[in-house]
PDB file of C-alpha atoms in Angstrom:
ATOM      1  CA  MET A   1     -16.141  26.390  60.546  1.00  0.00           C
ATOM      2  CA  SER A   2     -13.124  24.497  59.153  1.00  0.00           C
ATOM      3  CA  GLY A   3     -12.255  24.427  55.453  1.00  0.00           C
ATOM      4  CA  SER A   4     -13.483  20.866  55.179  1.00  0.00           C
ATOM      5  CA  GLN A   5     -16.787  21.690  56.923  1.00  0.00           C
ATOM      6  CA  HIS A   6     -17.251  24.668  54.620  1.00  0.00           C
ATOM      7  CA  GLU A   7     -16.679  22.482  51.546  1.00  0.00           C
ATOM      8  CA  ASP A   8     -19.123  19.904  52.905  1.00  0.00           C
ATOM      9  CA  SER A   9     -21.671  22.647  53.502  1.00  0.00           C
ATOM     10  CA  LEU A  10     -21.353  23.902  49.929  1.00  0.00           C
ATOM     11  CA  ALA A  11     -21.542  20.378  48.551  1.00  0.00           C
ATOM     12  CA  GLU A  12     -24.596  19.671  50.715  1.00  0.00           C
ATOM     13  CA  ARG A  13     -26.371  22.743  49.377  1.00  0.00           C
ATOM     14  CA  ARG A  14     -25.502  21.780  45.817  1.00  0.00           C
ATOM     15  CA  TRP A  15     -26.814  18.237  46.190  1.00  0.00           C
ATOM     16  CA  LEU A  16     -29.981  19.336  47.968  1.00  0.00           C
ATOM     17  CA  ASN A  17     -30.729  21.801  45.195  1.00  0.00           C
ATOM     18  CA  ALA A  18     -30.036  19.048  42.688  1.00  0.00           C
ATOM     19  CA  LEU A  19     -32.361  16.681  44.553  1.00  0.00           C
ATOM     20  CA  ALA A  20     -35.131  19.281  44.526  1.00  0.00           C
ATOM     21  CA  LYS A  21     -34.742  19.570  40.748  1.00  0.00           C
ATOM     22  CA  GLY A  22     -34.944  15.806  40.317  1.00  0.00           C
ATOM     23  CA  ASP A  23     -31.269  15.359  39.401  1.00  0.00           C
ATOM     24  CA  PRO A  24     -30.692  11.594  39.314  1.00  0.00           C
ATOM     25  CA  THR A  25     -27.176  11.895  40.738  1.00  0.00           C
ATOM     26  CA  ALA A  26     -28.243  13.856  43.827  1.00  0.00           C
ATOM     27  CA  LEU A  27     -28.858  10.997  46.267  1.00  0.00           C
ATOM     28  CA  GLY A  28     -25.522   9.487  45.308  1.00  0.00           C
ATOM     29  CA  GLY A  29     -23.874  12.805  46.092  1.00  0.00           C
ATOM     30  CA  LEU A  30     -25.534  13.020  49.505  1.00  0.00           C
ATOM     31  CA  TYR A  31     -24.616   9.403  50.219  1.00  0.00           C
ATOM     32  CA  GLU A  32     -21.024  10.172  49.277  1.00  0.00           C
ATOM     33  CA  LEU A  33     -21.084  13.120  51.645  1.00  0.00           C
ATOM     34  CA  TYR A  34     -22.801  11.550  54.653  1.00  0.00           C
ATOM     35  CA  GLY A  35     -22.969   7.786  54.066  1.00  0.00           C
ATOM     36  CA  GLU A  36     -19.923   6.976  56.167  1.00  0.00           C
ATOM     37  CA  LYS A  37     -20.981   9.247  59.052  1.00  0.00           C
ATOM     38  CA  ILE A  38     -24.446   7.711  59.159  1.00  0.00           C
ATOM     39  CA  PHE A  39     -23.007   4.202  58.937  1.00  0.00           C
ATOM     40  CA  ARG A  40     -20.619   4.877  61.840  1.00  0.00           C
ATOM     41  CA  TYR A  41     -23.388   6.370  63.946  1.00  0.00           C
ATOM     42  CA  THR A  42     -25.806   3.504  63.299  1.00  0.00           C
ATOM     43  CA  PHE A  43     -23.071   0.915  63.885  1.00  0.00           C
ATOM     44  CA  ARG A  44     -22.243   2.469  67.238  1.00  0.00           C
ATOM     45  CA  MET A  45     -25.885   2.668  68.213  1.00  0.00           C
ATOM     46  CA  LEU A  46     -26.806  -0.837  67.082  1.00  0.00           C
ATOM     47  CA  GLY A  47     -23.550  -2.687  67.706  1.00  0.00           C
ATOM     48  CA  ASN A  48     -23.580  -4.762  64.540  1.00  0.00           C
ATOM     49  CA  ARG A  49     -22.674  -4.236  60.899  1.00  0.00           C
ATOM     50  CA  SER A  50     -25.669  -5.843  59.288  1.00  0.00           C
ATOM     51  CA  ASP A  51     -28.207  -3.684  61.097  1.00  0.00           C
ATOM     52  CA  ALA A  52     -26.070  -0.596  60.513  1.00  0.00           C
ATOM     53  CA  GLU A  53     -26.074  -1.310  56.773  1.00  0.00           C
ATOM     54  CA  ASP A  54     -29.869  -1.692  56.819  1.00  0.00           C
ATOM     55  CA  ALA A  55     -30.342   1.509  58.804  1.00  0.00           C
ATOM     56  CA  THR A  56     -27.956   3.474  56.574  1.00  0.00           C
ATOM     57  CA  ALA A  57     -29.683   2.368  53.382  1.00  0.00           C
ATOM     58  CA  GLU A  58     -33.114   3.122  54.844  1.00  0.00           C
ATOM     59  CA  THR A  59     -31.983   6.544  56.046  1.00  0.00           C
ATOM     60  CA  PHE A  60     -31.080   7.601  52.505  1.00  0.00           C
ATOM     61  CA  LEU A  61     -34.192   6.019  51.040  1.00  0.00           C
ATOM     62  CA  ARG A  62     -36.232   8.156  53.424  1.00  0.00           C
ATOM     63  CA  VAL A  63     -34.341  11.238  52.273  1.00  0.00           C
ATOM     64  CA  LEU A  64     -35.519  10.478  48.766  1.00  0.00           C
ATOM     65  CA  ARG A  65     -39.104   9.738  49.823  1.00  0.00           C
ATOM     66  CA  ARG A  66     -39.291  12.903  51.903  1.00  0.00           C
ATOM     67  CA  SER A  67     -37.274  15.155  49.616  1.00  0.00           C
ATOM     68  CA  ALA A  68     -40.178  17.601  49.416  1.00  0.00           C
ATOM     69  CA  GLU A  69     -39.571  18.435  53.107  1.00  0.00           C
ATOM     70  CA  LEU A  70     -35.897  19.246  52.592  1.00  0.00           C
ATOM     71  CA  ARG A  71     -34.449  22.703  53.039  1.00  0.00           C
ATOM     72  CA  ALA A  72     -30.900  23.634  52.153  1.00  0.00           C
ATOM     73  CA  ASP A  73     -30.513  25.760  55.271  1.00  0.00           C
ATOM     74  CA  GLY A  74     -27.927  23.824  57.214  1.00  0.00           C
ATOM     75  CA  ALA A  75     -30.476  21.699  59.046  1.00  0.00           C
ATOM     76  CA  PHE A  76     -30.155  18.748  56.673  1.00  0.00           C
ATOM     77  CA  ARG A  77     -27.400  16.971  58.598  1.00  0.00           C
ATOM     78  CA  THR A  78     -29.402  17.237  61.829  1.00  0.00           C
ATOM     79  CA  TRP A  79     -32.501  15.929  60.048  1.00  0.00           C
ATOM     80  CA  LEU A  80     -30.493  13.058  58.550  1.00  0.00           C
ATOM     81  CA  PHE A  81     -29.152  11.998  61.960  1.00  0.00           C
ATOM     82  CA  ARG A  82     -32.662  12.216  63.357  1.00  0.00           C
ATOM     83  CA  ILE A  83     -33.950   9.840  60.696  1.00  0.00           C
ATOM     84  CA  ALA A  84     -31.060   7.457  61.392  1.00  0.00           C
ATOM     85  CA  ARG A  85     -31.719   7.668  65.123  1.00  0.00           C
ATOM     86  CA  ASN A  86     -35.396   6.821  64.729  1.00  0.00           C
ATOM     87  CA  LEU A  87     -34.468   3.837  62.590  1.00  0.00           C
ATOM     88  CA  CYS A  88     -31.974   2.703  65.240  1.00  0.00           C
ATOM     89  CA  ILE A  89     -34.659   2.928  67.909  1.00  0.00           C
ATOM     90  CA  ASP A  90     -36.966   0.780  65.769  1.00  0.00           C
ATOM     91  CA  LYS A  91     -34.175  -1.769  65.320  1.00  0.00           C
ATOM     92  CA  MET A  92     -33.438  -1.806  69.042  1.00  0.00           C
ATOM     93  CA  ARG A  93     -37.079  -2.510  69.771  1.00  0.00           C
ATOM     94  CA  GLN A  94     -36.947  -5.446  67.363  1.00  0.00           C
ATOM     95  CA  HIS A  95     -33.772  -6.690  69.066  1.00  0.00           C
ATOM     96  CA  ARG A  96     -35.408  -6.579  72.447  1.00  0.00           C
ATOM     97  CA  LEU A  97     -38.245  -8.663  71.081  1.00  0.00           C
ATOM     98  CA  LEU A  98     -35.977 -11.129  69.291  1.00  0.00           C
ATOM     99  CA  GLU A  99     -32.979 -10.911  71.670  1.00  0.00           C
ATOM    100  CA  LEU A 100     -30.496 -10.662  68.792  1.00  0.00           C
ATOM    101  CA  PRO A 101     -26.823 -10.501  69.806  1.00  0.00           C
ATOM    102  CA  THR A 102     -24.441  -7.662  68.973  1.00  0.00           C
ATOM    103  CA  ASP A 103     -21.080  -8.136  67.216  1.00  0.00           C
ATOM    104  CA  ALA A 104     -19.243  -7.360  70.466  1.00  0.00           C
ATOM    105  CA  HIS A 105     -18.564 -10.187  72.897  1.00  0.00           C
ATOM    106  CA  TYR A 106     -17.286  -9.742  76.424  1.00  0.00           C
ATOM    107  CA  THR A 107     -14.621 -12.301  77.236  1.00  0.00           C
ATOM    108  CA  GLY A 108     -13.972 -11.258  80.820  1.00  0.00           C
ATOM    109  CA  THR A 109     -10.247 -10.711  80.222  1.00  0.00           C
ATOM    110  CA  GLU A 110      -9.114  -7.364  81.520  1.00  0.00           C
ATOM    111  CA  ASP A 111      -6.382  -6.263  79.138  1.00  0.00           C
ATOM    112  CA  ARG A 112      -6.658  -3.125  77.052  1.00  0.00           C
ATOM    113  CA  ALA A 113      -7.814  -4.806  73.847  1.00  0.00           C
ATOM    114  CA  THR A 114     -10.608  -6.687  75.502  1.00  0.00           C
ATOM    115  CA  LEU A 115     -11.523  -3.624  77.502  1.00  0.00           C
ATOM    116  CA  ARG A 116     -12.581  -2.061  74.205  1.00  0.00           C
ATOM    117  CA  VAL A 117     -14.999  -4.910  73.662  1.00  0.00           C
ATOM    118  CA  THR A 118     -16.186  -4.526  77.224  1.00  0.00           C
ATOM    119  CA  VAL A 119     -16.732  -0.797  76.719  1.00  0.00           C
ATOM    120  CA  GLN A 120     -18.628  -1.399  73.473  1.00  0.00           C
ATOM    121  CA  GLN A 121     -20.776  -4.007  75.191  1.00  0.00           C
ATOM    122  CA  ALA A 122     -21.433  -1.761  78.184  1.00  0.00           C
ATOM    123  CA  LEU A 123     -22.317   1.104  75.850  1.00  0.00           C
ATOM    124  CA  SER A 124     -24.786  -1.039  73.947  1.00  0.00           C
ATOM    125  CA  GLU A 125     -26.471  -1.955  77.223  1.00  0.00           C
ATOM    126  CA  LEU A 126     -27.018   1.632  78.319  1.00  0.00           C
ATOM    127  CA  PRO A 127     -30.499   3.117  78.042  1.00  0.00           C
ATOM    128  CA  ILE A 128     -30.967   5.013  74.789  1.00  0.00           C
ATOM    129  CA  GLU A 129     -31.168   8.400  76.536  1.00  0.00           C
ATOM    130  CA  TYR A 130     -27.580   7.900  77.739  1.00  0.00           C
ATOM    131  CA  ARG A 131     -26.212   6.055  74.720  1.00  0.00           C
ATOM    132  CA  ASP A 132     -27.310   8.774  72.310  1.00  0.00           C
ATOM    133  CA  PRO A 133     -25.253  11.653  73.741  1.00  0.00           C
ATOM    134  CA  LEU A 134     -22.231   9.419  74.353  1.00  0.00           C
ATOM    135  CA  VAL A 135     -22.215   8.210  70.748  1.00  0.00           C
ATOM    136  CA  LEU A 136     -22.814  11.651  69.285  1.00  0.00           C
ATOM    137  CA  CYS A 137     -20.550  13.760  71.515  1.00  0.00           C
ATOM    138  CA  ASP A 138     -17.817  11.392  72.733  1.00  0.00           C
ATOM    139  CA  LEU A 139     -17.515   9.119  69.710  1.00  0.00           C
ATOM    140  CA  GLU A 140     -18.705  11.031  66.661  1.00  0.00           C
ATOM    141  CA  ASP A 141     -17.457  14.428  67.769  1.00  0.00           C
ATOM    142  CA  VAL A 142     -20.788  16.148  67.166  1.00  0.00           C
ATOM    143  CA  SER A 143     -21.039  19.465  69.028  1.00  0.00           C
ATOM    144  CA  ALA A 144     -23.315  19.697  72.064  1.00  0.00           C
ATOM    145  CA  LYS A 145     -25.500  22.187  70.188  1.00  0.00           C
ATOM    146  CA  GLU A 146     -25.990  19.928  67.170  1.00  0.00           C
ATOM    147  CA  ALA A 147     -26.448  16.822  69.324  1.00  0.00           C
ATOM    148  CA  ALA A 148     -29.146  18.667  71.267  1.00  0.00           C
ATOM    149  CA  GLU A 149     -30.860  19.579  67.993  1.00  0.00           C
ATOM    150  CA  ILE A 150     -30.688  15.981  66.756  1.00  0.00           C
ATOM    151  CA  LEU A 151     -32.185  14.729  70.001  1.00  0.00           C
ATOM    152  CA  GLN A 152     -34.637  17.647  70.144  1.00  0.00           C
ATOM    153  CA  ILE A 153     -33.660  18.631  73.673  1.00  0.00           C
ATOM    154  CA  SER A 154     -31.958  21.686  75.179  1.00  0.00           C
ATOM    155  CA  VAL A 155     -28.167  21.925  75.458  1.00  0.00           C
ATOM    156  CA  PRO A 156     -28.286  21.764  79.300  1.00  0.00           C
ATOM    157  CA  ALA A 157     -30.455  18.632  79.068  1.00  0.00           C
ATOM    158  CA  LEU A 158     -28.002  17.140  76.588  1.00  0.00           C
ATOM    159  CA  LYS A 159     -25.071  17.858  78.899  1.00  0.00           C
ATOM    160  CA  SER A 160     -26.914  16.399  81.849  1.00  0.00           C
ATOM    161  CA  ARG A 161     -27.561  13.177  79.924  1.00  0.00           C
ATOM    162  CA  LEU A 162     -23.964  13.100  78.719  1.00  0.00           C
ATOM    163  CA  TYR A 163     -22.582  13.373  82.247  1.00  0.00           C
ATOM    164  CA  ARG A 164     -25.037  10.849  83.663  1.00  0.00           C
ATOM    165  CA  GLY A 165     -24.303   8.545  80.750  1.00  0.00           C
ATOM    166  CA  ARG A 166     -20.576   8.614  81.455  1.00  0.00           C
ATOM    167  CA  ARG A 167     -21.210   7.771  85.087  1.00  0.00           C
ATOM    168  CA  ALA A 168     -23.616   4.990  84.123  1.00  0.00           C
ATOM    169  CA  LEU A 169     -21.015   3.596  81.743  1.00  0.00           C
ATOM    170  CA  ARG A 170     -18.390   3.699  84.493  1.00  0.00           C
ATOM    171  CA  ASP A 171     -20.721   1.839  86.825  1.00  0.00           C
ATOM    172  CA  ARG A 172     -21.227  -0.859  84.207  1.00  0.00           C
ATOM    173  CA  LEU A 173     -17.502  -1.178  83.608  1.00  0.00           C
ATOM    174  CA  GLY A 174     -16.896  -1.625  87.312  1.00  0.00           C
ATOM    175  CA  GLY A 175     -13.391  -2.771  88.201  1.00  0.00           C
ATOM    176  CA  SER A 176     -12.273  -3.018  84.561  1.00  0.00           C
ATOM    177  CA  ILE A 177     -11.701   0.698  84.333  1.00  0.00           C
ATOM    178  CA  GLU A 178      -9.601   0.896  87.493  1.00  0.00           C
ATOM    179  CA  LYS A 179      -7.074  -1.576  86.099  1.00  0.00           C
ATOM    180  CA  LEU A 180      -6.120   0.845  83.351  1.00  0.00           C
ATOM    181  CA  THR A 181      -3.041   2.858  84.136  1.00  0.00           C
TER     182      THR A 181
ATOM    183  CA  MET B   1     -19.464  14.261  97.777  1.00  0.00           C
ATOM    184  CA  ASN B   2     -21.638  17.281  97.166  1.00  0.00           C
ATOM    185  CA  GLU B   3     -23.331  18.332  93.939  1.00  0.00           C
ATOM    186  CA  PHE B   4     -20.754  21.044  93.325  1.00  0.00           C
ATOM    187  CA  TYR B   5     -17.893  18.547  93.311  1.00  0.00           C
ATOM    188  CA  ASN B   6     -19.875  16.166  91.115  1.00  0.00           C
ATOM    189  CA  LYS B   7     -20.270  18.907  88.514  1.00  0.00           C
ATOM    190  CA  LEU B   8     -16.581  19.739  88.661  1.00  0.00           C
ATOM    191  CA  VAL B   9     -15.646  16.077  88.266  1.00  0.00           C
ATOM    192  CA  ASP B  10     -17.950  15.796  85.245  1.00  0.00           C
ATOM    193  CA  LEU B  11     -16.250  18.791  83.655  1.00  0.00           C
ATOM    194  CA  TYR B  12     -12.801  17.490  84.614  1.00  0.00           C
ATOM    195  CA  ALA B  13     -13.485  14.070  83.094  1.00  0.00           C
ATOM    196  CA  GLY B  14     -14.664  15.597  79.850  1.00  0.00           C
ATOM    197  CA  GLY B  15     -11.655  17.885  79.636  1.00  0.00           C
ATOM    198  CA  GLU B  16     -13.885  20.946  79.899  1.00  0.00           C
ATOM    199  CA  LEU B  17     -12.026  22.659  82.723  1.00  0.00           C
ATOM    200  CA  THR B  18      -9.238  25.146  82.183  1.00  0.00           C
ATOM    201  CA  GLU B  19      -5.733  23.874  82.898  1.00  0.00           C
ATOM    202  CA  GLU B  20      -5.630  25.985  86.043  1.00  0.00           C
ATOM    203  CA  LEU B  21      -8.876  24.533  87.381  1.00  0.00           C
ATOM    204  CA  SER B  22      -7.800  21.013  86.468  1.00  0.00           C
ATOM    205  CA  ASP B  23      -4.597  21.519  88.449  1.00  0.00           C
ATOM    206  CA  GLU B  24      -6.615  22.759  91.412  1.00  0.00           C
ATOM    207  CA  MET B  25      -8.858  19.709  91.203  1.00  0.00           C
ATOM    208  CA  GLU B  26      -5.866  17.398  91.120  1.00  0.00           C
ATOM    209  CA  ALA B  27      -4.329  19.179  94.107  1.00  0.00           C
ATOM    210  CA  GLU B  28      -7.606  18.796  95.995  1.00  0.00           C
ATOM    211  CA  ALA B  29      -7.732  15.118  95.037  1.00  0.00           C
ATOM    212  CA  LEU B  30      -4.423  14.521  96.798  1.00  0.00           C
ATOM    213  CA  LYS B  31      -6.198  15.372 100.050  1.00  0.00           C
ATOM    214  CA  ASN B  32      -9.472  13.611  99.287  1.00  0.00           C
ATOM    215  CA  GLY B  33      -9.428   9.914  98.382  1.00  0.00           C
ATOM    216  CA  ALA B  34     -13.089   9.734  97.368  1.00  0.00           C
ATOM    217  CA  LEU B  35     -12.684  12.710  95.057  1.00  0.00           C
ATOM    218  CA  ALA B  36      -9.531  11.215  93.551  1.00  0.00           C
ATOM    219  CA  GLN B  37     -11.293   7.915  92.888  1.00  0.00           C
ATOM    220  CA  ASP B  38     -14.243   9.686  91.265  1.00  0.00           C
ATOM    221  CA  MET B  39     -12.012  11.851  89.071  1.00  0.00           C
ATOM    222  CA  PHE B  40      -9.682   9.051  88.032  1.00  0.00           C
ATOM    223  CA  THR B  41     -12.316   6.470  87.148  1.00  0.00           C
ATOM    224  CA  LEU B  42     -14.570   8.913  85.311  1.00  0.00           C
ATOM    225  CA  ARG B  43     -11.761  10.350  83.235  1.00  0.00           C
ATOM    226  CA  LYS B  44     -10.550   6.821  82.407  1.00  0.00           C
ATOM    227  CA  THR B  45     -14.087   5.920  81.360  1.00  0.00           C
ATOM    228  CA  VAL B  46     -14.238   8.853  78.947  1.00  0.00           C
ATOM    229  CA  GLU B  47     -10.789   8.022  77.580  1.00  0.00           C
ATOM    230  CA  ALA B  48     -11.714   4.352  77.130  1.00  0.00           C
ATOM    231  CA  LEU B  49     -14.893   5.375  75.351  1.00  0.00           C
ATOM    232  CA  GLN B  50     -13.118   7.823  73.072  1.00  0.00           C
ATOM    233  CA  SER B  51     -10.462   5.234  72.239  1.00  0.00           C
ATOM    234  CA  LEU B  52     -13.002   2.852  70.728  1.00  0.00           C
ATOM    235  CA  PRO B  53     -12.035   2.230  67.100  1.00  0.00           C
ATOM    236  CA  SER B  54     -14.237   3.843  64.508  1.00  0.00           C
ATOM    237  CA  PRO B  55     -16.305   1.312  62.561  1.00  0.00           C
ATOM    238  CA  ASP B  56     -15.107   1.158  58.959  1.00  0.00           C
ATOM    239  CA  LEU B  57     -17.484   1.535  56.085  1.00  0.00           C
ATOM    240  CA  THR B  58     -15.832  -1.307  54.187  1.00  0.00           C
ATOM    241  CA  GLU B  59     -16.226  -1.830  50.453  1.00  0.00           C
ATOM    242  CA  GLU B  60     -18.424  -4.813  51.248  1.00  0.00           C
ATOM    243  CA  SER B  61     -20.684  -2.755  53.510  1.00  0.00           C
ATOM    244  CA  ASP B  62     -20.785   0.053  50.959  1.00  0.00           C
ATOM    245  CA  TYR B  63     -21.800  -2.454  48.289  1.00  0.00           C
ATOM    246  CA  ARG B  64     -24.490  -4.019  50.477  1.00  0.00           C
ATOM    247  CA  ILE B  65     -25.944  -0.596  51.389  1.00  0.00           C
ATOM    248  CA  LEU B  66     -26.190   0.368  47.721  1.00  0.00           C
ATOM    249  CA  LEU B  67     -27.694  -3.037  46.948  1.00  0.00           C
ATOM    250  CA  LYS B  68     -30.326  -2.585  49.676  1.00  0.00           C
ATOM    251  CA  MET B  69     -31.290   0.736  48.100  1.00  0.00           C
ATOM    252  CA  GLN B  70     -31.485  -0.920  44.711  1.00  0.00           C
ATOM    253  CA  ILE B  71     -33.734  -3.666  46.067  1.00  0.00           C
ATOM    254  CA  GLN B  72     -36.052  -0.929  47.341  1.00  0.00           C
ATOM    255  CA  GLY B  73     -36.240   0.516  43.848  1.00  0.00           C
ATOM    256  CA  THR B  74     -33.484   3.110  44.026  1.00  0.00           C
ATOM    257  CA  GLU B  75     -30.182   2.466  42.352  1.00  0.00           C
ATOM    258  CA  VAL B  76     -27.169   4.557  43.317  1.00  0.00           C
ATOM    259  CA  ARG B  77     -24.225   3.555  41.164  1.00  0.00           C
ATOM    260  CA  ARG B  78     -20.841   4.786  40.087  1.00  0.00           C
ATOM    261  CA  LYS B  79     -20.409   6.391  36.679  1.00  0.00           C
ATOM    262  CA  SER B  80     -17.250   4.446  35.914  1.00  0.00           C
ATOM    263  CA  PRO B  81     -15.315   1.668  37.704  1.00  0.00           C
ATOM    264  CA  GLU B  82     -12.264   3.833  38.453  1.00  0.00           C
ATOM    265  CA  SER B  83     -14.218   6.750  39.915  1.00  0.00           C
ATOM    266  CA  SER B  84     -14.576   7.360  43.613  1.00  0.00           C
ATOM    267  CA  HIS B  85     -15.985  10.744  44.637  1.00  0.00           C
ATOM    268  CA  TRP B  86     -18.951  12.666  43.381  1.00  0.00           C
ATOM    269  CA  GLN B  87     -19.761  10.122  40.744  1.00  0.00           C
ATOM    270  CA  TYR B  88     -22.870   8.264  41.812  1.00  0.00           C
ATOM    271  CA  HIS B  89     -25.911   7.989  39.617  1.00  0.00           C
ATOM    272  CA  LEU B  90     -29.392   7.578  40.930  1.00  0.00           C
ATOM    273  CA  LEU B  91     -31.949   5.704  38.911  1.00  0.00           C
ATOM    274  CA  ILE B  92     -35.492   5.725  40.177  1.00  0.00           C
ATOM    275  CA  GLN B  93     -37.265   2.637  38.966  1.00  0.00           C
ATOM    276  CA  SER B  94     -40.990   2.959  38.554  1.00  0.00           C
TER     277      SER B  94
END
């Protein structure tokens, strides 16, 4: 565990204890600690800022509503991501019903800058079982073990989805990826 | 390509092979066009994915998130305007 992770772990424990005691600053402390991570994750999953803001706010509201279930045993971060993930899935279902667009737009131009947009678009079109491990492991640098815990699957299953997801992403990118040198 | 090579390519693309094994894969790819294509495109895919810029939690987004919580009856606010870390207050409105 790095120094920064250790400090975060201590801070997490302190804020969870504070939350359990009804300290009015506790949720703010947890938001300070994890708000940006949850925002980044939800943005990557949902592809637009507005929905990511909604999902982030709701994630922390649920922490407060379900604070009786909390344990300061290191599983909080996993639990938090799980809440955020479930909210993202709900949002995605709504999008499918309403066909809302994402912030990313594919222009068809094949230079490096637009390739990023293409990759983001292709990622957002992947099935959730592939998008999840790619976002967690390749983009958010979550370990395979923790990602597996968040997704409630085994590490081998996580790896299998990660590898299939990368191949599915490549298939969606088609010729765009081959033009990169 | 057989399942064994597929697994190796997956590990190669994710940078999970040792340097020695990666070198062996690359040497093998020189003799096998299909393998080379698989390795090259998959590794480029992972690199392109990992090069995506990280979404910023801008001040505006931060403000809107806190506002959304407030609208739901939970206010998380800073103690003083100049503060940044560790200084949020939570007010639970009944």
